[in-house]
Coordinates of N, CA and C in Angstrom, one line a residue:
M1 N 173.8 119.9 78.8 CA 173.1 118.6 78.7 C 171.7 118.9 78.2
A2 N 171.3 118.2 77.2 CA 170.0 118.3 76.6 C 168.9 117.7 77.5
Q3 N 167.7 118.3 77.5 CA 166.6 117.7 78.3 C 166.0 116.6 77.5
T4 N 165.6 115.6 78.2 CA 164.9 114.5 77.5 C 163.5 114.9 77.2
G5 N 162.8 114.2 76.3 CA 161.4 114.5 76.0 C 160.5 114.4 77.2
T6 N 160.8 113.5 78.1 CA 159.9 113.3 79.3 C 160.1 114.5 80.2
A7 N 161.3 114.9 80.4 CA 161.6 116.1 81.3 C 160.9 117.3 80.8
R8 N 161.0 117.5 79.5 CA 160.4 118.7 78.9 C 158.9 118.7 79.1
R9 N 158.3 117.5 78.8 CA 156.8 117.4 79.0 C 156.3 117.7 80.4
S10 N 157.1 117.2 81.4 CA 156.6 117.4 82.7 C 156.6 118.9 83.1
K11 N 157.5 119.7 82.5 CA 157.5 121.1 82.8 C 156.4 121.9 82.1
D12 N 156.0 121.4 80.9 CA 155.0 122.1 80.2 C 153.6 121.7 80.7
K13 N 152.9 122.6 81.3 CA 151.6 122.4 81.8 C 150.5 122.6 80.8
L14 N 149.7 121.6 80.5 CA 148.6 121.7 79.6 C 147.4 122.2 80.4
P15 N 146.6 123.0 79.8 CA 145.4 123.5 80.5 C 144.4 122.3 80.6
A16 N 143.6 122.3 81.7 CA 142.6 121.3 81.9 C 141.5 121.5 80.8
P17 N 141.0 120.4 80.3 CA 139.9 120.6 79.3 C 138.7 121.3 79.8
D18 N 138.0 122.0 79.0 CA 136.8 122.7 79.4 C 135.7 121.7 79.9
K19 N 134.8 122.1 80.6 CA 133.7 121.3 81.1 C 132.8 121.1 79.9
I20 N 132.1 120.0 80.0 CA 131.2 119.5 78.9 C 129.8 119.5 79.4
S21 N 128.9 120.0 78.6 CA 127.5 120.1 78.9 C 126.9 118.7 78.5
V22 N 126.2 118.1 79.5 CA 125.6 116.8 79.3 C 124.1 116.9 79.8
G23 N 123.2 116.4 78.9 CA 121.8 116.4 79.3 C 121.3 114.9 79.4
M24 N 120.5 114.7 80.4 CA 120.0 113.4 80.7 C 118.7 113.5 81.4
T25 N 117.9 112.4 81.4 CA 116.7 112.4 82.2 C 117.1 111.5 83.4
V26 N 116.9 112.1 84.6 CA 117.3 111.3 85.8 C 116.0 111.2 86.7
N27 N 115.6 110.0 86.9 CA 114.4 109.8 87.7 C 113.2 110.6 87.2
G28 N 113.1 110.7 85.8 CA 112.0 111.3 85.2 C 112.1 112.8 85.0
A29 N 113.1 113.4 85.5 CA 113.3 114.9 85.4 C 114.5 115.1 84.5
E30 N 114.4 116.1 83.7 CA 115.5 116.6 82.8 C 116.6 117.2 83.6
A31 N 117.8 116.9 83.3 CA 118.9 117.4 84.0 C 120.0 117.8 83.0
R32 N 120.6 119.0 83.2 CA 121.7 119.5 82.3 C 122.8 119.8 83.3
L33 N 123.9 119.2 83.0 CA 125.1 119.3 83.9 C 126.3 119.8 83.1
N34 N 127.2 120.6 83.7 CA 128.5 120.9 83.1 C 129.5 120.2 83.9
V35 N 130.1 119.2 83.3 CA 131.1 118.3 84.1 C 132.4 118.2 83.4
S36 N 133.4 118.0 84.1 CA 134.7 117.7 83.5 C 134.6 116.4 82.8
P37 N 135.4 116.2 81.7 CA 135.3 115.0 80.9 C 135.5 113.7 81.7
W38 N 136.2 113.7 82.8 CA 136.5 112.5 83.6 C 135.5 112.3 84.7
T39 N 134.5 113.1 84.8 CA 133.5 112.9 85.8 C 132.7 111.6 85.6
T40 N 132.7 110.7 86.6 CA 131.9 109.5 86.4 C 130.4 109.8 86.6
L41 N 129.6 108.9 86.1 CA 128.1 109.0 86.3 C 127.8 109.0 87.8
L42 N 128.5 108.2 88.5 CA 128.3 108.1 90.0 C 128.6 109.5 90.6
D43 N 129.7 110.1 90.3 CA 130.0 111.4 90.9 C 129.0 112.5 90.4
A44 N 128.6 112.4 89.1 CA 127.6 113.4 88.6 C 126.3 113.3 89.4
L45 N 125.9 112.0 89.7 CA 124.6 111.8 90.4 C 124.8 112.3 91.8
R46 N 125.8 112.0 92.5 CA 126.0 112.3 93.9 C 126.4 113.8 94.1
D47 N 127.4 114.2 93.4 CA 128.0 115.6 93.6 C 127.3 116.7 92.9
H48 N 126.7 116.4 91.7 CA 126.0 117.5 91.0 C 124.5 117.5 91.1
L49 N 123.9 116.3 91.3 CA 122.5 116.3 91.5 C 122.0 115.9 92.9
D50 N 122.9 115.7 93.8 CA 122.6 115.5 95.2 C 121.8 114.2 95.4
L51 N 121.9 113.2 94.5 CA 121.3 112.0 94.6 C 122.2 111.0 95.3
T52 N 122.2 111.0 96.6 CA 123.3 110.2 97.3 C 122.8 108.8 97.7
G53 N 121.7 108.3 97.2 CA 121.3 107.0 97.4 C 122.3 106.0 96.8
T54 N 122.7 106.3 95.6 CA 123.7 105.5 94.9 C 125.0 105.6 95.6
K55 N 125.6 104.5 96.0 CA 126.8 104.5 96.9 C 128.1 104.2 96.1
K56 N 129.1 104.8 96.6 CA 130.5 104.6 96.1 C 131.1 103.5 97.0
G57 N 131.3 102.3 96.4 CA 131.8 101.2 97.2 C 133.3 101.1 96.9
C58 N 133.6 100.2 95.9 CA 135.0 100.0 95.6 C 135.6 101.0 94.6
D59 N 134.7 101.6 93.9 CA 135.2 102.6 92.8 C 136.0 101.9 91.7
H60 N 135.8 100.6 91.6 CA 136.5 99.8 90.5 C 135.5 98.9 89.8
G61 N 134.2 99.0 90.0 CA 133.2 98.2 89.3 C 133.2 96.7 89.8
Q62 N 133.7 96.5 91.0 CA 133.7 95.1 91.5 C 132.6 94.8 92.5
C63 N 132.0 95.8 93.1 CA 131.1 95.5 94.2 C 129.6 95.7 93.9
G64 N 129.3 96.5 92.9 CA 127.9 96.8 92.5 C 127.2 97.8 93.3
A65 N 127.8 98.4 94.3 CA 127.1 99.4 95.2 C 126.6 100.6 94.4
C66 N 127.2 100.8 93.3 CA 126.9 102.0 92.5 C 125.9 101.7 91.3
T67 N 125.3 100.5 91.3 CA 124.5 100.1 90.2 C 123.3 101.0 90.1
V68 N 123.1 101.5 88.8 CA 121.9 102.3 88.5 C 121.3 101.7 87.2
L69 N 120.2 102.2 86.8 CA 119.6 101.7 85.5 C 119.8 102.8 84.5
V70 N 120.4 102.5 83.3 CA 120.7 103.4 82.2 C 119.9 102.9 81.0
D71 N 118.9 103.6 80.6 CA 118.1 103.1 79.5 C 117.6 101.7 79.8
G72 N 117.2 101.4 81.0 CA 116.7 100.2 81.5 C 117.7 99.1 81.7
R73 N 119.0 99.3 81.5 CA 120.0 98.3 81.7 C 120.8 98.6 83.0
R74 N 121.3 97.5 83.7 CA 122.1 97.7 84.8 C 123.5 98.2 84.5
V75 N 124.0 99.2 85.2 CA 125.3 99.8 84.8 C 126.0 100.1 86.1
N76 N 127.3 99.8 86.2 CA 128.1 100.3 87.3 C 128.4 101.8 87.0
S77 N 127.8 102.7 87.8 CA 128.0 104.1 87.5 C 129.4 104.6 87.8
C78 N 130.2 103.8 88.6 CA 131.6 104.3 88.9 C 132.5 104.1 87.7
L79 N 132.1 103.2 86.8 CA 132.9 102.9 85.6 C 132.4 103.6 84.3
T80 N 131.4 104.4 84.5 CA 130.8 105.1 83.3 C 131.0 106.6 83.4
L81 N 131.5 107.1 82.4 CA 131.7 108.6 82.3 C 130.3 109.2 82.1
A82 N 130.1 110.3 82.8 CA 128.8 111.0 82.6 C 128.6 111.5 81.1
V83 N 129.7 111.9 80.5 CA 129.6 112.4 79.1 C 129.2 111.3 78.1
M84 N 129.4 110.1 78.5 CA 129.0 109.0 77.7 C 127.5 108.8 77.7
K85 N 126.8 109.4 78.7 CA 125.4 109.1 78.8 C 124.5 110.3 78.5
D86 N 125.1 111.2 77.6 CA 124.3 112.4 77.2 C 123.1 111.8 76.5
G87 N 121.9 112.3 76.9 CA 120.6 111.9 76.3 C 120.0 110.6 76.9
A88 N 120.7 110.0 77.9 CA 120.2 108.8 78.5 C 119.1 109.0 79.5
D89 N 118.4 107.9 79.8 CA 117.4 107.9 80.8 C 118.0 107.1 82.0
I90 N 118.2 107.8 83.1 CA 118.9 107.2 84.3 C 117.8 107.0 85.4
V91 N 117.8 105.9 86.0 CA 117.0 105.6 87.2 C 117.9 105.2 88.3
T92 N 117.8 105.9 89.4 CA 118.5 105.6 90.6 C 117.6 105.0 91.7
I93 N 118.1 104.6 92.8 CA 117.2 104.1 93.9 C 116.1 105.1 94.2
E94 N 116.5 106.4 94.2 CA 115.5 107.5 94.5 C 114.3 107.5 93.5
G95 N 114.5 107.0 92.3 CA 113.5 107.1 91.3 C 112.7 105.9 91.1
L96 N 112.9 104.8 91.9 CA 112.1 103.6 91.7 C 110.7 103.7 92.3
A97 N 110.6 104.4 93.4 CA 109.3 104.5 94.1 C 108.4 105.4 93.2
A98 N 107.1 105.1 93.2 CA 106.2 105.9 92.4 C 105.0 106.3 93.3
D99 N 104.5 107.5 93.1 CA 103.3 108.0 93.8 C 103.4 107.7 95.3
K100 N 104.5 108.0 95.9 CA 104.8 107.8 97.3 C 104.6 106.4 97.8
A101 N 104.6 105.4 96.9 CA 104.5 104.0 97.2 C 105.9 103.4 96.9
L102 N 106.4 102.5 97.8 CA 107.6 101.9 97.5 C 107.5 101.0 96.2
H103 N 108.6 100.8 95.5 CA 108.7 99.9 94.4 C 108.5 98.5 95.1
P104 N 108.0 97.5 94.3 CA 107.8 96.2 94.9 C 109.1 95.6 95.4
L105 N 110.2 95.9 94.8 CA 111.5 95.4 95.3 C 111.9 96.0 96.6
Q106 N 111.6 97.3 96.7 CA 111.9 98.0 98.0 C 111.1 97.4 99.1
Q107 N 109.8 97.1 98.9 CA 109.0 96.5 99.9 C 109.4 95.1 100.2
A108 N 109.8 94.3 99.1 CA 110.2 93.0 99.3 C 111.5 92.9 100.1
F109 N 112.4 93.9 99.9 CA 113.7 93.9 100.7 C 113.3 94.1 102.2
I110 N 112.3 94.9 102.5 CA 111.9 95.2 103.9 C 111.2 93.9 104.4
D111 N 110.3 93.3 103.6 CA 109.6 92.1 104.0 C 110.5 91.0 104.4
H112 N 111.6 90.8 103.6 CA 112.5 89.7 103.8 C 113.8 90.1 104.6
D113 N 113.8 91.3 105.2 CA 115.0 91.7 105.9 C 116.3 91.4 105.1
A114 N 116.2 91.9 103.8 CA 117.3 91.6 102.9 C 118.4 92.6 102.9
F115 N 118.7 93.1 104.1 CA 119.8 94.1 104.3 C 120.1 94.1 105.8
Q116 N 121.4 94.4 106.0 CA 121.8 94.5 107.4 C 122.3 95.9 107.6
C117 N 123.5 96.2 107.1 CA 124.1 97.6 107.2 C 123.4 98.5 106.2
G118 N 122.9 97.9 105.0 CA 122.2 98.7 104.1 C 123.0 99.4 103.0
Y119 N 124.3 99.4 103.1 CA 125.2 100.1 102.2 C 125.0 99.6 100.8
C120 N 124.9 98.3 100.6 CA 124.8 97.7 99.2 C 123.4 97.7 98.7
T121 N 122.4 98.0 99.6 CA 121.0 97.8 99.2 C 120.6 98.6 98.0
P122 N 120.9 99.9 97.8 CA 120.5 100.6 96.6 C 121.0 100.0 95.3
G123 N 122.2 99.5 95.3 CA 122.8 98.9 94.1 C 122.1 97.5 93.9
Q124 N 121.9 96.8 95.0 CA 121.2 95.5 94.9 C 119.8 95.6 94.3
I125 N 119.1 96.6 94.8 CA 117.7 96.8 94.4 C 117.7 97.3 92.9
C126 N 118.5 98.2 92.5 CA 118.6 98.6 91.1 C 119.0 97.5 90.2
S127 N 120.0 96.7 90.7 CA 120.4 95.6 89.9 C 119.2 94.5 89.7
A128 N 118.5 94.3 90.8 CA 117.4 93.4 90.8 C 116.3 93.9 89.8
A129 N 116.1 95.2 89.8 CA 115.1 95.8 88.9 C 115.5 95.5 87.5
G130 N 116.7 95.7 87.2 CA 117.2 95.4 85.8 C 117.1 93.9 85.5
L131 N 117.5 93.1 86.5 CA 117.4 91.6 86.3 C 116.0 91.2 86.0
I132 N 115.0 91.7 86.7 CA 113.6 91.4 86.5 C 113.2 91.8 85.1
A133 N 113.6 93.0 84.7 CA 113.3 93.6 83.4 C 113.9 92.7 82.2
E134 N 115.1 92.2 82.5 CA 115.7 91.3 81.5 C 114.9 90.1 81.3
G135 N 114.2 89.6 82.3 CA 113.4 88.4 82.2 C 114.2 87.1 82.0
K136 N 115.5 87.1 82.4 CA 116.3 85.9 82.2 C 116.3 84.9 83.4
A137 N 116.1 85.5 84.6 CA 116.1 84.7 85.8 C 114.8 84.0 86.1
K138 N 114.8 82.7 86.2 CA 113.6 81.9 86.4 C 113.7 81.1 87.8
S139 N 114.9 80.9 88.2 CA 115.2 80.1 89.4 C 116.1 80.9 90.4
A140 N 116.1 80.4 91.7 CA 117.0 81.0 92.7 C 118.5 81.0 92.2
D141 N 118.9 79.8 91.6 CA 120.2 79.7 91.1 C 120.5 80.8 90.0
E142 N 119.6 81.0 89.1 CA 119.8 82.0 88.1 C 119.8 83.4 88.7
I143 N 119.0 83.7 89.7 CA 119.0 85.0 90.4 C 120.4 85.2 91.0
R144 N 120.9 84.2 91.7 CA 122.2 84.3 92.3 C 123.3 84.5 91.3
E145 N 123.2 83.9 90.2 CA 124.2 84.0 89.1 C 124.2 85.4 88.5
L146 N 123.0 85.9 88.2 CA 122.8 87.2 87.6 C 123.0 88.4 88.5
M147 N 123.0 88.1 89.8 CA 123.2 89.1 90.8 C 124.6 89.1 91.3
S148 N 125.5 88.2 90.8 CA 126.8 88.0 91.3 C 127.7 89.2 91.2
G149 N 127.4 90.2 90.5 CA 128.1 91.4 90.4 C 127.9 92.4 91.6
N150 N 126.9 92.0 92.5 CA 126.6 92.8 93.6 C 127.0 92.1 94.9
I151 N 127.9 92.7 95.6 CA 128.4 92.1 96.8 C 127.7 92.7 98.0
C152 N 127.4 91.8 99.0 CA 126.9 92.2 100.3 C 127.9 91.7 101.3
R153 N 128.6 92.6 101.9 CA 129.6 92.2 103.0 C 128.9 91.6 104.2
C154 N 127.7 91.9 104.4 CA 127.0 91.3 105.6 C 126.5 89.9 105.4
G155 N 126.4 89.5 104.1 CA 126.0 88.1 103.8 C 124.5 87.9 103.8
A156 N 123.7 88.9 103.4 CA 122.3 88.7 103.4 C 121.8 88.1 102.1
Y157 N 122.6 87.3 101.4 CA 122.3 86.8 100.1 C 121.0 86.0 100.1
T158 N 120.7 85.1 101.0 CA 119.5 84.3 101.0 C 118.3 85.2 101.1
N159 N 118.3 86.2 101.9 CA 117.2 87.1 102.0 C 117.0 88.0 100.8
I160 N 118.1 88.3 100.1 CA 118.1 89.1 98.9 C 117.4 88.3 97.8
V161 N 117.8 87.0 97.7 CA 117.2 86.2 96.7 C 115.7 86.0 96.9
A162 N 115.3 85.8 98.2 CA 113.9 85.7 98.6 C 113.1 86.9 98.2
A163 N 113.7 88.1 98.5 CA 113.1 89.4 98.1 C 112.9 89.5 96.6
I164 N 113.9 89.1 95.9 CA 113.8 89.2 94.4 C 112.7 88.3 93.9
Q165 N 112.7 87.1 94.5 CA 111.6 86.1 94.1 C 110.2 86.6 94.4
Q166 N 110.1 87.3 95.6 CA 108.8 87.9 95.9 C 108.4 88.9 94.9
A167 N 109.3 89.8 94.5 CA 109.0 90.8 93.6 C 108.7 90.3 92.2
M168 N 109.3 89.1 91.9 CA 109.0 88.5 90.6 C 107.7 87.6 90.7
G169 N 107.1 87.6 91.9 CA 105.9 86.8 92.0 C 106.1 85.3 92.2
Q170 N 107.3 85.0 92.7 CA 107.7 83.5 92.8 C 107.7 83.1 94.3
S171 N 107.3 83.9 95.2 CA 107.4 83.5 96.6 C 106.2 82.6 97.0

């Protein structure tokens, strides 16, 4: 009896691809990583650079817990391969504060108690920083719409919007 093409392929083991060298600027510091081609930006940040502020939530791009800024734009790092961001400028929650002073959004989240468990907070803050940089949100309704990709299971949405408004100078 002849083997089918599928049976033959499952017996033939292909070697894993070589690791790929990726360079990026992360929170203002140059980083060079050797990663497998399938390594997500989230895993590169957490596992290779020990930047664990960015959280792995759903791992499907639906919750926003993994949001970071890539070249100034909001990105779900769980859906982005690290090799796709060779040469990019990445900012995580750890990189928002400057000169030992909290970023205005970080302070506003504290001022408005815009977190409960805190798990979504790094992604919420990074997303809000991107939202403010985009300059599209002018009202609370627009903030809610543009932040809709970031889920808070604790339901702190009212306080999150108030914090973003404060950081935007609208409070």
